[in-house]
Amino acid sequence: MKQTEEKELQEAELPKVSFDEFVAPDYEEWKQEAIATLKGGSFEKKLFTKTYEGITLEPMYTMEMAPNPEELSNLPGMENYMRGTHEGGYITKPWLIAQQMDDVIPAELNKLIKHELEKGATAINIKLDALTKQGQNGDKIDKQIQKGGVSISTIQDMYEVFAGLDLRKYQLYVNCGANNSLMISMLSAMLKANSQKLTDVHGCIGADPIGVLVAKGELSASLDDLFDELAKTVKWTEKNVPELRTIILDGQVYSDGGASAVQELGYVLATAITYIRELQKRGLEINTIAKQMQFTFSLGAMFFMEIAKLRAARQLWSKVVESFGGDKEAQKMIIHACTANFNKTVYDPYVNMLRTTTEAFSAVVGGIDSLEVQPFDSAIRLGDEFSRRIARNTQIMLQNECNLCQPVDPAGGSWYIESLTKQVAEKSWQVMQQVEVDGGMIEALKAGKVQGDVKDVLMQRFKKLAQRADRVVGVNMYANALEELLEKNELDVAAIKEMRTKQINDFVDDIDEKFRDEKLLQLRQSIQNKSDDLINVLEAVFSAGATLEDARNVLYETSEGENIPCMVEKHRFTEQFEQLRDKAKAYEVEHGEKLKIFLANMGKIPQHKPRADFSTGFFEVGGFEVLKNDGFMTTDEAAEAAVKSGALVAIICSTDDTYPELVPPVAKKIKAEKPEMIVMLAGAPAPEYEASYREAGVEEFIHVRANCYNILTWLQQQGGIK
């Protein structure tokens, strides 16, 4: 009672606060306060952010800046699906945890799938190895297998992959590359041979021939032949496996090349339009085509940009399908998302855990249907039990501990994200329209326009990273000089090849070769007659014991292939800086020591420390050893210590006010005693002093606007690293 009385007394003594007494400042008032705080700095330059998408981000967003609510889709599961394709969002249908499963041997992959499902995965995401995607048998395995992916060459392999798995319970996600008829028909043959229902299969076993052309620059069959084949697959699937999608629109091939978010989305939409038109020519209607499509998007580092991209993607796809006459169900975009390859680092790789977490968060807020979080060491090696567990648990924690299965459309109503979504949609639509002006996706690729535009953005990214305007922790900023690289868990290629060769030969030895050849002949005749019954014929071929390569050779024996001038090359954002570190490590192994940088610190610690710290960080990202000290009181002491250090470079560190007095004598003395030593200065020189500094012997200046990568490359070359 006493506590209750005290509480009531306290509440009685506290006056009620009315927020009416606070007047909300408008944007102009805030702007004037911000300008005053900048003390002469440019408001536009300091507080506005230009992105690679050609969008300028405001420092603050207000209700007036947001799009008119009447122009937007206002309800999830309705209108243009910007807010999601399900009315209840993840509350009624959580996103699928679709971690990639990439073991090479079929039986081992089966164990991995079961393990992942037991530990929390809710979909089966199978990576095929490069040879399988190309239709070649596992007896030709080479070093490409180091990238992982299961080798499937026979119906027995297919059985071993799926043995004991309930395909009614789990959706599939398999990117088959340019062709999926072989995988679908082999899976169908295996299920029928084991008295399983083909209709149990659902999810996506998809082909993306244009995506492969973009990534590889060539195809082993012509696009016309691949489109013919895809049309037959779509028709068969619609009739026999209605819950299976067969067309993948892969945005990762552009993201891996450094493309911006609007480029990735715009090119994916342009590719989808090409598939629609080509399949319509072959007798399919828009509702059938659109319902068989699944989109794959990469998730980059710009958190809000990725959310906006996913929301804009659904909105624009609805618009595209509607323009072709598709119904509301066909306008729903199914999205599989994957954390980006482009921004993952080899050095300081544990930071990748933070990157994938924020990327996964953006995917969830953006409203994806399934998600793949890559292991933190994916840029270095195939994932192990630890890295796979961390990646998988990222999603499980987002669902079960962070409660991200609700609310529906969490970004809805955000002035910033609503504005950004509209801008991304408009910019992406412009990219797609430009491709249409260029004659469509295929013609744009043949002209090299898509590749050129992606490369332009890549070069912008590299330039900003080189100048450290963009920062990557552990690589071009805050490098760990004592870091030991993670070991690569490389596969034994020879042993795997021997195992796969034996498995394939043992299978072939038990088949009726005459019967198999009869079925291959029927396949050849079916192709010559342009029959729509391709999948059933292929199914019979695999049931008769043909290998993947047997079927593929007949399928494409008269096709001439396809080429474009160049591909969208796969890169990683930090590869140039990492190459510097690699070269530095190789030099250290060969010579027993690193190239050294001597800090010619002038004056007491407070005088030189800021620039000494800056210089240390600047050079350590290039693998140099930085020789530190507490400072020198005279120019003679500094020069003498620099010469005796045996370093490649001496860098003078102090303040702008002291440089006119200190720099010329220190530089001259060092050059007089050791002419080959490179002398540098920490800080941008005042224009009136630069000439005298260079005359004294200073060769380069490092500061926040300097091109870090170019300077470090030059220094390595001066030190004998080529």
PDB file of N, CA and C in Angstrom, residues 32 72-73 117 159 195 213 261 325 368 381 400 455 459 464 467 470-471 498 541 545 555-556 637 652 663:
ATOM      1  N   GLN A  32      19.268  26.083 -42.208  1.00  0.00           N
ATOM      2  CA  GLN A  32      20.062  27.234 -41.770  1.00  0.00           C
ATOM      3  C   GLN A  32      20.917  26.889 -40.558  1.00  0.00           C
ATOM      4  N   LEU A  72       0.974   5.657 -54.825  1.00  0.00           N
ATOM      5  CA  LEU A  72       1.642   4.443 -54.371  1.00  0.00           C
ATOM      6  C   LEU A  72       0.668   3.285 -54.198  1.00  0.00           C
ATOM      7  N   SER A  73       1.240   2.092 -54.187  1.00  0.00           N
ATOM      8  CA  SER A  73       0.469   0.925 -53.766  1.00  0.00           C
ATOM      9  C   SER A  73       0.324   1.006 -52.257  1.00  0.00           C
ATOM     10  N   LEU A 117      18.846 -28.948 -43.580  1.00  0.00           N
ATOM     11  CA  LEU A 117      17.417 -28.946 -43.270  1.00  0.00           C
ATOM     12  C   LEU A 117      17.183 -29.219 -41.784  1.00  0.00           C
ATOM     13  N   TYR A 159      19.500 -39.827 -58.160  1.00  0.00           N
ATOM     14  CA  TYR A 159      18.890 -40.574 -57.061  1.00  0.00           C
ATOM     15  C   TYR A 159      19.656 -40.333 -55.762  1.00  0.00           C
ATOM     16  N   SER A 195       8.993 -44.688 -58.230  1.00  0.00           N
ATOM     17  CA  SER A 195       7.561 -44.622 -57.897  1.00  0.00           C
ATOM     18  C   SER A 195       7.217 -43.404 -57.054  1.00  0.00           C
ATOM     19  N   LEU A 213      25.184 -15.988 -71.093  1.00  0.00           N
ATOM     20  CA  LEU A 213      25.870 -15.255 -72.163  1.00  0.00           C
ATOM     21  C   LEU A 213      26.550 -14.015 -71.612  1.00  0.00           C
ATOM     22  N   ALA A 261      22.580  -0.628 -58.493  1.00  0.00           N
ATOM     23  CA  ALA A 261      21.292  -1.268 -58.224  1.00  0.00           C
ATOM     24  C   ALA A 261      20.307  -1.047 -59.362  1.00  0.00           C
ATOM     25  N   GLY A 325      -0.539  -7.785 -70.963  1.00  0.00           N
ATOM     26  CA  GLY A 325      -1.874  -8.348 -70.826  1.00  0.00           C
ATOM     27  C   GLY A 325      -2.005  -9.415 -69.764  1.00  0.00           C
ATOM     28  N   ILE A 368      11.629 -10.261 -49.725  1.00  0.00           N
ATOM     29  CA  ILE A 368      11.981 -11.365 -50.621  1.00  0.00           C
ATOM     30  C   ILE A 368      11.177 -12.623 -50.275  1.00  0.00           C
ATOM     31  N   ARG A 381      37.220 -19.658 -50.103  1.00  0.00           N
ATOM     32  CA  ARG A 381      37.157 -21.115 -50.169  1.00  0.00           C
ATOM     33  C   ARG A 381      35.698 -21.568 -50.072  1.00  0.00           C
ATOM     34  N   ASN A 400      13.528 -15.661 -35.848  1.00  0.00           N
ATOM     35  CA  ASN A 400      13.032 -16.117 -34.553  1.00  0.00           C
ATOM     36  C   ASN A 400      13.437 -15.260 -33.354  1.00  0.00           C
ATOM     37  N   LYS A 455      30.840  -1.532 -66.816  1.00  0.00           N
ATOM     38  CA  LYS A 455      32.267  -1.275 -66.563  1.00  0.00           C
ATOM     39  C   LYS A 455      32.502   0.167 -66.140  1.00  0.00           C
ATOM     40  N   MET A 459      34.515   1.148 -62.788  1.00  0.00           N
ATOM     41  CA  MET A 459      35.676   2.044 -62.726  1.00  0.00           C
ATOM     42  C   MET A 459      35.453   3.174 -61.729  1.00  0.00           C
ATOM     43  N   LYS A 464      36.896   5.480 -56.461  1.00  0.00           N
ATOM     44  CA  LYS A 464      36.544   5.955 -55.122  1.00  0.00           C
ATOM     45  C   LYS A 464      37.211   5.121 -54.041  1.00  0.00           C
ATOM     46  N   GLN A 467      40.846   6.186 -53.801  1.00  0.00           N
ATOM     47  CA  GLN A 467      40.996   7.464 -53.103  1.00  0.00           C
ATOM     48  C   GLN A 467      40.492   7.392 -51.668  1.00  0.00           C
ATOM     49  N   ASP A 470      35.387   5.705 -50.684  1.00  0.00           N
ATOM     50  CA  ASP A 470      34.661   4.523 -50.208  1.00  0.00           C
ATOM     51  C   ASP A 470      35.616   3.728 -49.339  1.00  0.00           C
ATOM     52  N   ARG A 471      35.125   3.239 -48.230  1.00  0.00           N
ATOM     53  CA  ARG A 471      36.007   2.584 -47.266  1.00  0.00           C
ATOM     54  C   ARG A 471      35.553   1.158 -47.021  1.00  0.00           C
ATOM     55  N   GLU A 498      38.849 -39.218 -60.306  1.00  0.00           N
ATOM     56  CA  GLU A 498      38.942 -40.685 -60.322  1.00  0.00           C
ATOM     57  C   GLU A 498      37.653 -41.303 -59.770  1.00  0.00           C
ATOM     58  N   VAL A 541      15.318 -41.209 -72.523  1.00  0.00           N
ATOM     59  CA  VAL A 541      16.765 -41.346 -72.776  1.00  0.00           C
ATOM     60  C   VAL A 541      17.508 -41.625 -71.466  1.00  0.00           C
ATOM     61  N   GLY A 545      19.490 -45.195 -69.509  1.00  0.00           N
ATOM     62  CA  GLY A 545      20.882 -45.266 -69.060  1.00  0.00           C
ATOM     63  C   GLY A 545      21.829 -44.291 -69.708  1.00  0.00           C
ATOM     64  N   LEU A 555      21.440 -33.329 -78.311  1.00  0.00           N
ATOM     65  CA  LEU A 555      20.573 -32.159 -78.228  1.00  0.00           C
ATOM     66  C   LEU A 555      21.140 -30.974 -79.006  1.00  0.00           C
ATOM     67  N   TYR A 556      22.455 -30.807 -78.972  1.00  0.00           N
ATOM     68  CA  TYR A 556      23.062 -29.619 -79.584  1.00  0.00           C
ATOM     69  C   TYR A 556      24.021 -29.948 -80.733  1.00  0.00           C
ATOM     70  N   GLU A 637      68.364  15.124 -36.231  1.00  0.00           N
ATOM     71  CA  GLU A 637      68.046  13.835 -35.616  1.00  0.00           C
ATOM     72  C   GLU A 637      67.075  13.035 -36.495  1.00  0.00           C
ATOM     73  N   ILE A 652      57.548  12.630 -43.626  1.00  0.00           N
ATOM     74  CA  ILE A 652      57.609  13.666 -42.605  1.00  0.00           C
ATOM     75  C   ILE A 652      56.209  13.924 -42.074  1.00  0.00           C
ATOM     76  N   VAL A 663      60.249  20.988 -43.248  1.00  0.00           N
ATOM     77  CA  VAL A 663      60.318  20.080 -44.390  1.00  0.00           C
ATOM     78  C   VAL A 663      61.588  20.252 -45.217  1.00  0.00           C
TER      79      VAL A 663
END
